[in-house]
mmCIF file of C-alpha atoms and ligand atoms in Angstrom:
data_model
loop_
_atom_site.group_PDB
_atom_site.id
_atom_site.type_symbol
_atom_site.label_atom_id
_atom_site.label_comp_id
_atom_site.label_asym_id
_atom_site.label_seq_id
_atom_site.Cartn_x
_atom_site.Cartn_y
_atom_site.Cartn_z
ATOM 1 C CA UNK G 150 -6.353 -26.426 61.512
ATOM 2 C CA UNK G 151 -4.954 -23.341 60.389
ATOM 3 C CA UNK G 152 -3.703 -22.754 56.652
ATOM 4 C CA UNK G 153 -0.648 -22.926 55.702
ATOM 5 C CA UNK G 154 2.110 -21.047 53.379
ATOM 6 C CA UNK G 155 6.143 -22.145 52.624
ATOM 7 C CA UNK G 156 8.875 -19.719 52.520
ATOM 8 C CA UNK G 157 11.136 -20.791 50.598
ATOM 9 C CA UNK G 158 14.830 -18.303 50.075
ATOM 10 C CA UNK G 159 17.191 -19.648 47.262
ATOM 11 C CA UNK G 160 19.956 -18.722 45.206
ATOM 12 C CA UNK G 161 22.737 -16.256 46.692
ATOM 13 C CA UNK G 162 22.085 -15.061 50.018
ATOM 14 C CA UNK G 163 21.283 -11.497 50.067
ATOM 15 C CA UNK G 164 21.056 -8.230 52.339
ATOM 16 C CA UNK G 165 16.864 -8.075 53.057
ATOM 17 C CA UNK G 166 16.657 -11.778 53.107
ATOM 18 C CA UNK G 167 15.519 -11.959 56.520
ATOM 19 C CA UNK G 168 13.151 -8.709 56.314
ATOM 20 C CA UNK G 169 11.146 -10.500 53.917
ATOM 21 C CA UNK G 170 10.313 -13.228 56.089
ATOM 22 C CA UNK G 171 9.207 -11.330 58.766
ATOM 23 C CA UNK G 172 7.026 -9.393 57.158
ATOM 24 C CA UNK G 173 5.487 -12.327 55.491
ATOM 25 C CA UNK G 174 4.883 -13.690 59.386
ATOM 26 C CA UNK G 175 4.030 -10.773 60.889
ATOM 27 C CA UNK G 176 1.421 -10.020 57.886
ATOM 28 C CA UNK G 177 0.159 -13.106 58.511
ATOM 29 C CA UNK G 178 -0.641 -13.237 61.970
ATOM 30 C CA UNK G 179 -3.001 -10.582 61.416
ATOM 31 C CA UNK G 180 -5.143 -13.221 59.722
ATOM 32 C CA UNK G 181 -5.540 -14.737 62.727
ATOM 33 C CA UNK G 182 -5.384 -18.821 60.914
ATOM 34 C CA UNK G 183 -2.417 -18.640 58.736
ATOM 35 C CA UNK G 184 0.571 -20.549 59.627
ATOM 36 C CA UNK G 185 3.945 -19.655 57.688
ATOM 37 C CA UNK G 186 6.566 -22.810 57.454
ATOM 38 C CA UNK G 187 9.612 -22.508 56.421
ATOM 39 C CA UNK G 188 12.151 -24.637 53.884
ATOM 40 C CA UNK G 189 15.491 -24.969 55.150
ATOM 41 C CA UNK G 190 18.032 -24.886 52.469
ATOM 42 C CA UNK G 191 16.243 -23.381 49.976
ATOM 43 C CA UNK G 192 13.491 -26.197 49.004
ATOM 44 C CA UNK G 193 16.031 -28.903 49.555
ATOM 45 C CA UNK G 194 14.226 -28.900 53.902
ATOM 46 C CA UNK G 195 11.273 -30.592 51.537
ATOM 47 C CA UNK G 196 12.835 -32.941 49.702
ATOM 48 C CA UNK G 197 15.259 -34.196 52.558
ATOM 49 C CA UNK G 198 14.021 -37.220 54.879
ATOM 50 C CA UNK G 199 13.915 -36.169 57.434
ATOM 51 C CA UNK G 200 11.954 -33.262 55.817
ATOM 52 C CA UNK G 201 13.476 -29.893 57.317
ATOM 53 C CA UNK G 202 10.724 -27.705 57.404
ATOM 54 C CA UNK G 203 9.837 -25.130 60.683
ATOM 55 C CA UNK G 204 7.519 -23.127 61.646
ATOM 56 C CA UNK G 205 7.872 -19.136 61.499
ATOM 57 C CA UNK G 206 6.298 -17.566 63.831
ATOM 58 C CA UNK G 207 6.853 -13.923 65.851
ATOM 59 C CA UNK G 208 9.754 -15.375 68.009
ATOM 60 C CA UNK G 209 11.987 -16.669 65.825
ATOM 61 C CA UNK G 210 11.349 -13.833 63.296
ATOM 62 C CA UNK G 211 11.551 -11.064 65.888
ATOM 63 C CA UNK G 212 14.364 -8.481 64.881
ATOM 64 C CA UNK G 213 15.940 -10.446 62.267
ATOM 65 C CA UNK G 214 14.728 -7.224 59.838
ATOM 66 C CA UNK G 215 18.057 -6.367 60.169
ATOM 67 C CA UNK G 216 20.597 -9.585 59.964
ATOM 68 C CA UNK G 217 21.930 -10.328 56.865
ATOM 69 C CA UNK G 218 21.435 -13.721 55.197
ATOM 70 C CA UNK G 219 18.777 -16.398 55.732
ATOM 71 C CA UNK G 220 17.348 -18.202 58.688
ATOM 72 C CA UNK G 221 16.210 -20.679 56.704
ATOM 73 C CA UNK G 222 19.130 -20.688 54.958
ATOM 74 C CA UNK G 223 19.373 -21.261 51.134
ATOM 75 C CA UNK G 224 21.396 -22.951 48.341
ATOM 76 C CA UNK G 225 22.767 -21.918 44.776
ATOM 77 C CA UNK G 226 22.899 -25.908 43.688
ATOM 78 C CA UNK G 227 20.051 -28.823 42.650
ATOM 79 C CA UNK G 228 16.720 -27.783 42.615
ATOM 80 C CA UNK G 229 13.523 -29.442 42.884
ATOM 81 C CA UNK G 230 14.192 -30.174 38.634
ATOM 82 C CA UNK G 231 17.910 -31.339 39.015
ATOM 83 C CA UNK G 232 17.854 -32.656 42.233
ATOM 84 C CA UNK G 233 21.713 -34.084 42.260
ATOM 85 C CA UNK G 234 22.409 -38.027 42.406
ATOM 86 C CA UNK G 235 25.332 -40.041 42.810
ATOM 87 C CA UNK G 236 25.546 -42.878 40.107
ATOM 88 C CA UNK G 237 26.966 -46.680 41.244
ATOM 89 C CA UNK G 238 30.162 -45.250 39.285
ATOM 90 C CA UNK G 239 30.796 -42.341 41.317
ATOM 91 C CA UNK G 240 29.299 -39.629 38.702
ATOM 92 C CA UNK G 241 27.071 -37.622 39.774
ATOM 93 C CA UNK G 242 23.704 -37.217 37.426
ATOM 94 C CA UNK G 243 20.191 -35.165 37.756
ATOM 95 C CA UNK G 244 16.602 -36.195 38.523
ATOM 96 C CA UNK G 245 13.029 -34.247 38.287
ATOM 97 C CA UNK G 246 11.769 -34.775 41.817
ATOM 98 C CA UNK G 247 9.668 -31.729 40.803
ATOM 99 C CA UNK G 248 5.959 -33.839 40.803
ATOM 100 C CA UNK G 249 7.396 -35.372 44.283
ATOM 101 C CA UNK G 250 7.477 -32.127 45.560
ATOM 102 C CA UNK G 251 4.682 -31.355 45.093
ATOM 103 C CA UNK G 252 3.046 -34.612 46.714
ATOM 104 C CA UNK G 253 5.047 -33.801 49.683
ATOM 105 C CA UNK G 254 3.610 -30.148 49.771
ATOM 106 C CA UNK G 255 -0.077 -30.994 49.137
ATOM 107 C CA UNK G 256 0.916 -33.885 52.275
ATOM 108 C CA UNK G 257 1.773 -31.045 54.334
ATOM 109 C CA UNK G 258 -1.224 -29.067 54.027
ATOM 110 C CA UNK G 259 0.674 -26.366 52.326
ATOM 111 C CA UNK G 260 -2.045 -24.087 50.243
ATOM 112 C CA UNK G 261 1.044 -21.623 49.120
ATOM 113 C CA UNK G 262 4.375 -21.247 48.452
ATOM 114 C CA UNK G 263 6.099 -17.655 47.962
ATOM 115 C CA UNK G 264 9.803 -18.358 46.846
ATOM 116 C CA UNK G 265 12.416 -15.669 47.602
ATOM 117 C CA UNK G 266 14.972 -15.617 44.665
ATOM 118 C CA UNK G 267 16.956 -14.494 41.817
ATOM 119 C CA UNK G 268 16.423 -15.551 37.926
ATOM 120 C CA UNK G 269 16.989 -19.271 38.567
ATOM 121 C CA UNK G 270 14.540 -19.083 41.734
ATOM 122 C CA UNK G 271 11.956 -17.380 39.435
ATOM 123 C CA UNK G 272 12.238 -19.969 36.970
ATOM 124 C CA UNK G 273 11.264 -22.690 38.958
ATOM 125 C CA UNK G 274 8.732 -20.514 40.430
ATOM 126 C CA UNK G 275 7.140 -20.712 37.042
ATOM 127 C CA UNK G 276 7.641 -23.612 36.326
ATOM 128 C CA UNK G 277 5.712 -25.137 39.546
ATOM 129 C CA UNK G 278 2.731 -22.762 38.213
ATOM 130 C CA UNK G 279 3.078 -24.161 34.858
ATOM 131 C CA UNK G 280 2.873 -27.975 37.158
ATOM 132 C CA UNK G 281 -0.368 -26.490 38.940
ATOM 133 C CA UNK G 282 1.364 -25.470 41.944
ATOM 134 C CA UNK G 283 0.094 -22.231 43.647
ATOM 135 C CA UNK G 284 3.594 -20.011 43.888
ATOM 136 C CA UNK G 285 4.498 -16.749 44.186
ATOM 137 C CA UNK G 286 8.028 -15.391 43.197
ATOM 138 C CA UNK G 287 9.725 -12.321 45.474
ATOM 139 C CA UNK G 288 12.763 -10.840 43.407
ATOM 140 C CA UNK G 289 16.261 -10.708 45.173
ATOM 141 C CA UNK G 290 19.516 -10.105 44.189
ATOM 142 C CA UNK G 291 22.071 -7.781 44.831
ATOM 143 C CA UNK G 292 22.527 -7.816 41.302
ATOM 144 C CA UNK G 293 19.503 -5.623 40.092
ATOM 145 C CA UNK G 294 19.406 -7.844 37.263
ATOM 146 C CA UNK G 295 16.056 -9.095 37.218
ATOM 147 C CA UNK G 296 13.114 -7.581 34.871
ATOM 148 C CA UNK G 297 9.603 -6.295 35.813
ATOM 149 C CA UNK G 298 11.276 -4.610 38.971
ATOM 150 C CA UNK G 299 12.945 -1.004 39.164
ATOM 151 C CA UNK G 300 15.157 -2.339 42.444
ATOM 152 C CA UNK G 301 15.208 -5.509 43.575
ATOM 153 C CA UNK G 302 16.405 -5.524 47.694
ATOM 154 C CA UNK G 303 19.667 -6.542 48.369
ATOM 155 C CA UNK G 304 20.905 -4.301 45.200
ATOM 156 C CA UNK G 305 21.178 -0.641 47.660
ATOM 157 C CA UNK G 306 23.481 -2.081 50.176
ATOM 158 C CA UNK G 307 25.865 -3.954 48.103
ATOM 159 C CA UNK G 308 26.421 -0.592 45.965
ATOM 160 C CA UNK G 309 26.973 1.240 49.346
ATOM 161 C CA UNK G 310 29.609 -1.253 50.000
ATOM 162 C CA UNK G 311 31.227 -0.804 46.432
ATOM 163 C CA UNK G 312 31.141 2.802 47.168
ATOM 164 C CA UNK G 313 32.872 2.310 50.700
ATOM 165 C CA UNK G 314 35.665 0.214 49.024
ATOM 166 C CA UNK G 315 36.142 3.108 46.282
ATOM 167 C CA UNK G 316 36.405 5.872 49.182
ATOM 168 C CA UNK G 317 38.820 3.807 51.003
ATOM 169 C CA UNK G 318 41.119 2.865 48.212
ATOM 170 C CA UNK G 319 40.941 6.660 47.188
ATOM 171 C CA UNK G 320 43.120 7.585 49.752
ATOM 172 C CA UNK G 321 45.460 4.660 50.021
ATOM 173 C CA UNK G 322 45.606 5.185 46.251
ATOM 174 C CA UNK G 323 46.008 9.082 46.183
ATOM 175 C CA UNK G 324 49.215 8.631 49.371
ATOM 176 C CA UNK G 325 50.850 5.850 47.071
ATOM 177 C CA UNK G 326 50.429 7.627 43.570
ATOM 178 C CA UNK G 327 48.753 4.062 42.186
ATOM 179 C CA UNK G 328 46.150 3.045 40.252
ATOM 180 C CA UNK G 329 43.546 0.384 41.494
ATOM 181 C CA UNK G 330 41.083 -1.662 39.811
ATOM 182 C CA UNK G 331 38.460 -2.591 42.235
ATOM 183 C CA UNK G 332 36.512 -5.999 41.030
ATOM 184 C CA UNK G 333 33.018 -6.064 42.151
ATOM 185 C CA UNK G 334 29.854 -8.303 41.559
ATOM 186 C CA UNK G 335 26.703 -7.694 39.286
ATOM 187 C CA UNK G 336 27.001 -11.333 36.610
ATOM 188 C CA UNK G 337 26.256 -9.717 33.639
ATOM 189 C CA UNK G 338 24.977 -6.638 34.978
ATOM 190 C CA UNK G 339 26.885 -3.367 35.614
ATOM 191 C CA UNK G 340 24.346 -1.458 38.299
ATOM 192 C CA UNK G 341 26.657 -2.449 41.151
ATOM 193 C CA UNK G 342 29.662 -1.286 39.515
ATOM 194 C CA UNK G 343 28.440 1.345 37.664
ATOM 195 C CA UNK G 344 26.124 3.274 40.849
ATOM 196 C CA UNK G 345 29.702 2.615 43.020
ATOM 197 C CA UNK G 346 31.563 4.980 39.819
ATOM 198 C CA UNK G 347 29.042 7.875 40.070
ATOM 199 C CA UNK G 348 28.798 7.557 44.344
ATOM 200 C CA UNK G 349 32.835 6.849 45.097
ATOM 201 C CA UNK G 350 33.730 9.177 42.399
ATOM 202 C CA UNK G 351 35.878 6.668 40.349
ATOM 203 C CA UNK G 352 37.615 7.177 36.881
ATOM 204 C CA UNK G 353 36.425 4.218 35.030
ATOM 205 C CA UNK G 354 34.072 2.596 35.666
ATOM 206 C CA UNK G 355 33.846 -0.897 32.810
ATOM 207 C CA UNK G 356 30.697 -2.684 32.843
ATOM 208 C CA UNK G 357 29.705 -5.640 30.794
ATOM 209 C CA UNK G 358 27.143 -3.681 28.432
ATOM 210 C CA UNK G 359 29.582 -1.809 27.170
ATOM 211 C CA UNK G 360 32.835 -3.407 26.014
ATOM 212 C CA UNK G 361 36.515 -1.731 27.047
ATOM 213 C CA UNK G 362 38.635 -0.464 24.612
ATOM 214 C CA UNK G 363 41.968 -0.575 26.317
ATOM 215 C CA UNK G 364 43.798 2.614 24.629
ATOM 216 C CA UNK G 365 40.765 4.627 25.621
ATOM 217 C CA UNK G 366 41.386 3.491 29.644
ATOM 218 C CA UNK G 367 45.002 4.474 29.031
ATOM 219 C CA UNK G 368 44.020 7.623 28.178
ATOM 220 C CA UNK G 369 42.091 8.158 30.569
ATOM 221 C CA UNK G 370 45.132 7.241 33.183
ATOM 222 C CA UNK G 371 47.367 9.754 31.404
ATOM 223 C CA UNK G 372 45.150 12.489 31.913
ATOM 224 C CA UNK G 373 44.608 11.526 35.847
ATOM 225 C CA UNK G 374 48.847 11.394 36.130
ATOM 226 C CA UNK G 375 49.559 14.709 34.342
ATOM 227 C CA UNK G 376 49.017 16.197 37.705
ATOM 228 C CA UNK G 377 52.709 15.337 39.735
ATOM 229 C CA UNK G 378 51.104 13.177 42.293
ATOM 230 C CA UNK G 379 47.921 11.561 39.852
ATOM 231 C CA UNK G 380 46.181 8.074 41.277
ATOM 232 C CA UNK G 381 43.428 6.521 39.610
ATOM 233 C CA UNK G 382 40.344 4.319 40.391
ATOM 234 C CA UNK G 383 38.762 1.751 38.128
ATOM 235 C CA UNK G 384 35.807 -0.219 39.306
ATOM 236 C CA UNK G 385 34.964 -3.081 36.957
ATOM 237 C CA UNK G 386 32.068 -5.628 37.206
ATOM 238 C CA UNK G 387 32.969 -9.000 37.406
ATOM 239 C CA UNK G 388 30.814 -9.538 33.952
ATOM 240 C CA UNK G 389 32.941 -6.908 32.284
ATOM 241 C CA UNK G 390 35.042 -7.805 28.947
ATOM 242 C CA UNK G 391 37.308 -6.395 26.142
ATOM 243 C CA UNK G 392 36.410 -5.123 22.978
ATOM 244 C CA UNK G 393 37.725 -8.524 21.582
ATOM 245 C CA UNK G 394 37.478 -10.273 24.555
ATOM 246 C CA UNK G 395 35.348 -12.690 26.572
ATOM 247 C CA UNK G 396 34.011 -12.818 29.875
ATOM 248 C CA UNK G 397 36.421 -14.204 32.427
ATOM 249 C CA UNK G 398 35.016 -16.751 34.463
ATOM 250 C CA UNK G 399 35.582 -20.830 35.784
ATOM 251 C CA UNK G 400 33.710 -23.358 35.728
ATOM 252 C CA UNK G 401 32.694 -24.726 39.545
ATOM 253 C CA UNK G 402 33.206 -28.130 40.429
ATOM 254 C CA UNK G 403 30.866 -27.946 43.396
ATOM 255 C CA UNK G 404 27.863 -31.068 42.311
ATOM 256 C CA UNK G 405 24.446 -28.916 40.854
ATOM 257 C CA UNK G 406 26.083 -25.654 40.520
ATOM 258 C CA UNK G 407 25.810 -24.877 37.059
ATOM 259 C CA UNK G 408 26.274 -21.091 37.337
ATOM 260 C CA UNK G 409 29.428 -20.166 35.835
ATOM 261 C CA UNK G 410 31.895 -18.338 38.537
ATOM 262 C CA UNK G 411 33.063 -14.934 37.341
ATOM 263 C CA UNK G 412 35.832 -13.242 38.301
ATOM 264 C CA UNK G 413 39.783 -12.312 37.870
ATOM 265 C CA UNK G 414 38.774 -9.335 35.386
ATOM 266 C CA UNK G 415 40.517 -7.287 37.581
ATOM 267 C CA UNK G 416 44.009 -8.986 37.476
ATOM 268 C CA UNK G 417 43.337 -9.475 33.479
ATOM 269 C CA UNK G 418 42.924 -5.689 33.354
ATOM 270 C CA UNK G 419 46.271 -5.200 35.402
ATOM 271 C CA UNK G 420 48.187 -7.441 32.875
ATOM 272 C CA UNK G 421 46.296 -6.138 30.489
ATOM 273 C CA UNK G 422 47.232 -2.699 31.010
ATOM 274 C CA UNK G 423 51.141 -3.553 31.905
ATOM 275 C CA UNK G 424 51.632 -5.274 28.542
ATOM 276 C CA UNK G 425 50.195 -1.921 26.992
ATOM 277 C CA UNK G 426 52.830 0.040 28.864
ATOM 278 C CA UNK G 427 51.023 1.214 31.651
ATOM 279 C CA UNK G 428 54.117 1.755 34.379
ATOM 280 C CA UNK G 429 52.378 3.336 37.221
ATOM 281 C CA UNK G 430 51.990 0.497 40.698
ATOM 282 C CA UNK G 431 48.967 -1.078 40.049
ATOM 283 C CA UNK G 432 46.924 -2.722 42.580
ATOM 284 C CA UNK G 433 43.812 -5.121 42.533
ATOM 285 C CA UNK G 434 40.825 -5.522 45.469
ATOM 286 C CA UNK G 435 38.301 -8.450 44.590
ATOM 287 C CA UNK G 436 35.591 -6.962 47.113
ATOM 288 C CA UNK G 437 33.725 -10.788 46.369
ATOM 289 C CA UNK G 438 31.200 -11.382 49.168
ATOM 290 C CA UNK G 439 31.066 -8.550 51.344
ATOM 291 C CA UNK G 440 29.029 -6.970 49.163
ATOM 292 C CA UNK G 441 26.050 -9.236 50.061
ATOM 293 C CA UNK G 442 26.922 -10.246 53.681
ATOM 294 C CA UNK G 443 26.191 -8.063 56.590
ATOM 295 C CA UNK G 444 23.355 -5.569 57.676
ATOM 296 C CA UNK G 445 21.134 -4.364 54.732
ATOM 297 C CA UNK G 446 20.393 -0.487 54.670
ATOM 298 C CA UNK G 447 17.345 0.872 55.201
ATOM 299 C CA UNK G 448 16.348 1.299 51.656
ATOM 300 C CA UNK G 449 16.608 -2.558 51.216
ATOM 301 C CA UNK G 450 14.895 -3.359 54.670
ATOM 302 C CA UNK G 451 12.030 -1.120 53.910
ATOM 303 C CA UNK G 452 11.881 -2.702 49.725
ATOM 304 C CA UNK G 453 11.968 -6.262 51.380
ATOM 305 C CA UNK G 454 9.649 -5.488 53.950
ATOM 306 C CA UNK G 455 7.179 -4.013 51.202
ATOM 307 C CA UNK G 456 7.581 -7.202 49.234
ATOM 308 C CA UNK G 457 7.082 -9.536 52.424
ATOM 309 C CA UNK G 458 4.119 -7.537 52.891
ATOM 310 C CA UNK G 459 2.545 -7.825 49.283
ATOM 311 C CA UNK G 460 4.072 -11.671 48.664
ATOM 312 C CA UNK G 461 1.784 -12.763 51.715
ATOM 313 C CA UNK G 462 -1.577 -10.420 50.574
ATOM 314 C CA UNK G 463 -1.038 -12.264 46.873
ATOM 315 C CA UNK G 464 -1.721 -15.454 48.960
ATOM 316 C CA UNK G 465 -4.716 -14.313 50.144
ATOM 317 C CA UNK G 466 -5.997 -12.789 46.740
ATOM 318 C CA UNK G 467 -5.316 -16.125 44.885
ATOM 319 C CA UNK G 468 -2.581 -14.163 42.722
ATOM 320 C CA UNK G 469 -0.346 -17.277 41.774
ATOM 321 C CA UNK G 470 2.316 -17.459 38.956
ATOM 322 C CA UNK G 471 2.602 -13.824 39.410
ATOM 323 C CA UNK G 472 5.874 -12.160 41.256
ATOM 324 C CA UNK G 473 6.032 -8.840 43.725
ATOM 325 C CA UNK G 474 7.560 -6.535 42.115
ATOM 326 C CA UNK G 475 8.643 -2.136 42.318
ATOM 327 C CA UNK G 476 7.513 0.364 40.150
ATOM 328 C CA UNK G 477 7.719 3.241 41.774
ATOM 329 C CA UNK G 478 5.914 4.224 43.691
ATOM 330 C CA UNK G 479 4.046 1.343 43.851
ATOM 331 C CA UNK G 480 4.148 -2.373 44.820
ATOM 332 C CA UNK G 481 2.569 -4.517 42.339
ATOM 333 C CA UNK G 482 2.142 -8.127 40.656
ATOM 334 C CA UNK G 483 3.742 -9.128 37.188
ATOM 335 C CA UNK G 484 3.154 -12.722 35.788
ATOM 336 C CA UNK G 485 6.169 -14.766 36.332
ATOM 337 C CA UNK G 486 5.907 -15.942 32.544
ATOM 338 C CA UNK G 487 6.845 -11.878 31.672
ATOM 339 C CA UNK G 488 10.010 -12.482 34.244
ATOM 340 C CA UNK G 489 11.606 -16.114 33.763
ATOM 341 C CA UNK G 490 14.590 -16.054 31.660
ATOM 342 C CA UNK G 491 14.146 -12.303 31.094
ATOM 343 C CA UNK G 492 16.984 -9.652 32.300
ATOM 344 C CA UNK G 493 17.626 -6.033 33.685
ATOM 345 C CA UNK G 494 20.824 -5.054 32.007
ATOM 346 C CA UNK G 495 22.378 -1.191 31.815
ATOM 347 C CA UNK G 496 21.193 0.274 29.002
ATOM 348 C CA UNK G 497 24.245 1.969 27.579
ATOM 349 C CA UNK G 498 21.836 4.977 26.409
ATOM 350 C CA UNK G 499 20.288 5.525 30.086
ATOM 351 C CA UNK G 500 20.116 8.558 32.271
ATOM 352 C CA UNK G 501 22.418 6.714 34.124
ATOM 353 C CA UNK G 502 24.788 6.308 31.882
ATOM 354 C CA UNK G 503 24.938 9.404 30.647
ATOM 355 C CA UNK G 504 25.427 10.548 34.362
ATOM 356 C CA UNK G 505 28.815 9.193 34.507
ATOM 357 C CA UNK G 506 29.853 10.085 31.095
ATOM 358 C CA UNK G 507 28.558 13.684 32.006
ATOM 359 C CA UNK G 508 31.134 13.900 35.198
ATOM 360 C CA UNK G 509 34.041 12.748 33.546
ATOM 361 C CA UNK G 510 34.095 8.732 34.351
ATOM 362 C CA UNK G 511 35.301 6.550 31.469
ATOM 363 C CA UNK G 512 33.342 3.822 30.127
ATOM 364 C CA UNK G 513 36.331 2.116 28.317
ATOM 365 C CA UNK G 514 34.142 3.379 25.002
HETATM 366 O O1 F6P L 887 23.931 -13.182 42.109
HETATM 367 C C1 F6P L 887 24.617 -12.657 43.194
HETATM 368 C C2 F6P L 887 26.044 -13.011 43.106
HETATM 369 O O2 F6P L 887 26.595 -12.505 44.271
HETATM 370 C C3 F6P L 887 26.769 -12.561 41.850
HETATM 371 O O3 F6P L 887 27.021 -11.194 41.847
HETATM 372 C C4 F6P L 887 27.984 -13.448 41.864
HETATM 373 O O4 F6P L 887 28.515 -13.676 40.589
HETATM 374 C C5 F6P L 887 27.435 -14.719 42.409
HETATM 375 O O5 F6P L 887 26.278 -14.396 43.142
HETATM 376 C C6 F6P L 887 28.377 -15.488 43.270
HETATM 377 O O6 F6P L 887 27.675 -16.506 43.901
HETATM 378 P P1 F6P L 887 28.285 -17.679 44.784
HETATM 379 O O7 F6P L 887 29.656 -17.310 45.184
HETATM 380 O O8 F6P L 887 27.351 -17.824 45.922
HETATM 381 O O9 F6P L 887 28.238 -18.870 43.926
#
C-alpha cells in the first residue's frame, strides 16, 4: 500500500491555490509510492460522514496551475477546534473535534498533512503539531500579511488587479474632473493598497499602519485641482482608519465565522471628506473579490509551485511543525511556533514606504 499525504486548502480562496496542489502531486509521483488525498472543504471532507476526501492524482490536477480557486475547495468558518453545532434551542455553539480528527486521519493511513492557509490555517497547523500530528503549513493570502515569508502567493496578482482598477478609474476620473477612492483588501495590512499607489500612480494612498489625518488628504486634493481640469485617486485598504478613528468593519452572522468583515472605509472617507468641505464629485469602487478570483500571474504560479514543491520534500525529510516559506532567493522551512499569531504589517519606515512618499503619493500623515 502506498503512503499517503492530505492536502488540505483553507481560509480565503486565493490566486496559486490550485498550483500548489499540483506541484505537491506531481512531486510526488516521482516517488513512485506516495499517494496525495485531498480534503474537500478545507478539513471539514474529514470530519463529514460521509467523509469527503479524493484522491489527487495527474488527471485531475493536470493544468489547473493556472485556475483560480480550489479544487478541493475550502472554507473561512469551524475548524477542526470549533467545529459548529446546533443546540436543542436553536443556538448554535462550538466543539473540539480536534483529537477525532486525528483518529480519523491515523484510520486513513494518512502519514502527512500539508495545510494550505492564511494565519488562522497556520494556527491550527500548529496546533495539530503541538497534538502530535505530523503537519506542514504552506502560507497563502493575497494579503502578504503573514511573517517568516517575503511574499506569500496569491499577494502579486491581487496588487496587479488593484493597479488595473487605479489605471481604469484614472481616465474615467481625469474625463469627469472627480476624485475616487478606490477600497481594496489587505485586513490589517496595507501591501495591496499600498504596491497598487506606487504601480497605478495614485495620490493617496491610506493604509492601516499609518493613520489619516484628514486636512493633510485635503491638501493633497487642492494641490491635484489647482490645475483647471485636476482629478484625483485615493486607494485605501479596507483596514485603513482615522487619526481618531477606528477600523470600519461588521460583524458576520454567517455560523463559525469569527473574522470580522471590513469594509465601507471608502464611503466613510467620501462623507468624511464632504463634511470637511471637499466639493469636487466624488466617487467610490469597492474592488472586494476580484482581487483574489481569477487567473494568478506568473509570479504567484511559479511562488506556489515552489512551495508545492518544497511542502511535499518536507514530507519526505520528516520536517513537521515547520511551514514553507520565501526568502529570497531561497525556499526554506520556519517552525510554525515562529509564525502562529505573528504578522507582516508595512513598516511605516520601509523602502517601500519611502518610495511613495519620494514620488509625491500622500500617506494621510
Ligand atoms: O484574507 C483575504 C481576504 O480577502 C481579506 O483581504 C478580506 O478581508 C477577507 O479575506 C474577506 O474574506 P471573505 O469575504 O471570504 O470572508
Amino acid at each position: 500500500m502506498k503512503k499517503r499525504v492530505l492536502v488540505a486548502t483553507g481560509g480565503g480562496d486565493c490566486p496559486g491555490l490550485n498550483a500548489v496542489i499540483r506541484a505537491i502531486v506531481n512531486r510526488a509521483k516521482k516517488e513512485g509510492d506516495w499517494e496525495v488525498l485531498g480534503s474537500i472543504n478545507a478539513f471539514d471532507g474529514i470530519l463529514v460522514d460521509p467523509q469527503n476526501v479524493i484522491v489527487l492524482d495527474e488527471e485531475n490536477v493536470a493544468g489547473i496551475h493556472i485556475r483560480g480557486g480550489t479544487i478541493i475547495g475550502t472554507t473561512n468558518k469551524g475548524g477542526p477546534f470549533e467545529w459548529p453545532v446546533k443546540n436543542s434551542d436553536g443556538a448554535w455553539t462550538s466543539v473540539d473535534r480536534s483529537d477525532e480528527m486525528i483518529r480519523r486521519l491515523q484510520f486513513l493511513g494518512v502519514e502527512a498533512v500539508i495545510n494550505i492557509g492564511g494565519d488562522g490555517s497556520q494556527e491550527i497547523s500548529k496546533k495539530f503539531y503541538d497534538k502530535g500530528a505530523n503537519f506542514i503549513g504552506v502560507p497563502k493570502t493575497i494579503d502578504n500579511d503573514l511573517t517568516a515569508t517575503d511574499f506569500t502567493f496569491g499577494f502579486q496578482t491581487a496588487v496587479q488587479e488593484a493597479t488595473t482598477a487605479v489605471d481604469k478609474l484614472v481616465t474615467t476620473a481625469a474625463s469627469h474632473n472627480r476624485i475616487f477612492v478606490l477600497e481594496v483588501m489587505g485586513r490589517y495590512a496595507g501591501w495591496i493598497a499600498l504596491s497598487a499607489a506606487i504601480a497605478g500612480g495614485a495620490d493617496v494612498a491610506l493604509i492601516p499602519e499609518i493613520p489619516y489625518n484628514l486636512n493633510c488628504i485635503i491638501d493633497k486634493i487642492n494641490k491635484r485641482f489647482e490645475k483647471k481640469r485636476g482629478f484625483a485617486i485615493i486607494v485605501v485598504a479596507e483596514g485603513a482608519k482615522s487619526v481618531s478613528g477606528k477600523t470600519h468593519y461588521t460583524e458576520s452572522s454567517e455560523v463559525g465565522y469569527k473574522n470580522k468583515k471590513l469594509g465601507g472605509i471608502a464611503n466613510q472617507l467620501i462623507n468624511e471628506l464632504k463634511a470637511s468641505g471637499v466639493e469636487q464629485d466624488m466617487r467610490e469602487t469597492v474592488l472586494g473579490h476580484l482581487q483574489r478570483g481569477g487567473t494568478p500571474l506568473a509570479y504567484d504560479r511559479i511562488l506556489a509551485t515552489q512551495f508545492g514543491v518544497k511542502a511535499f520534500e518536507m514530507v519526505l525529510e520528516k520536517k513537521f511543525g515547520q511551514m514553507v516559506a520565501y526568502r529570497h532567493p531561497d525556499i526554506v522551512s520556519v517552525p510554525l511556533s515562529e509564525v502562529a499569531n505573528k504578522y507582516n504589517y508595512v513598516n511605516p519606515d520601509s523602502d517601500l514606504v519611502k518610495t511613495a512618499r519620494g514620488v509625491g503619493i500622500c500617506l494621510g500623515d
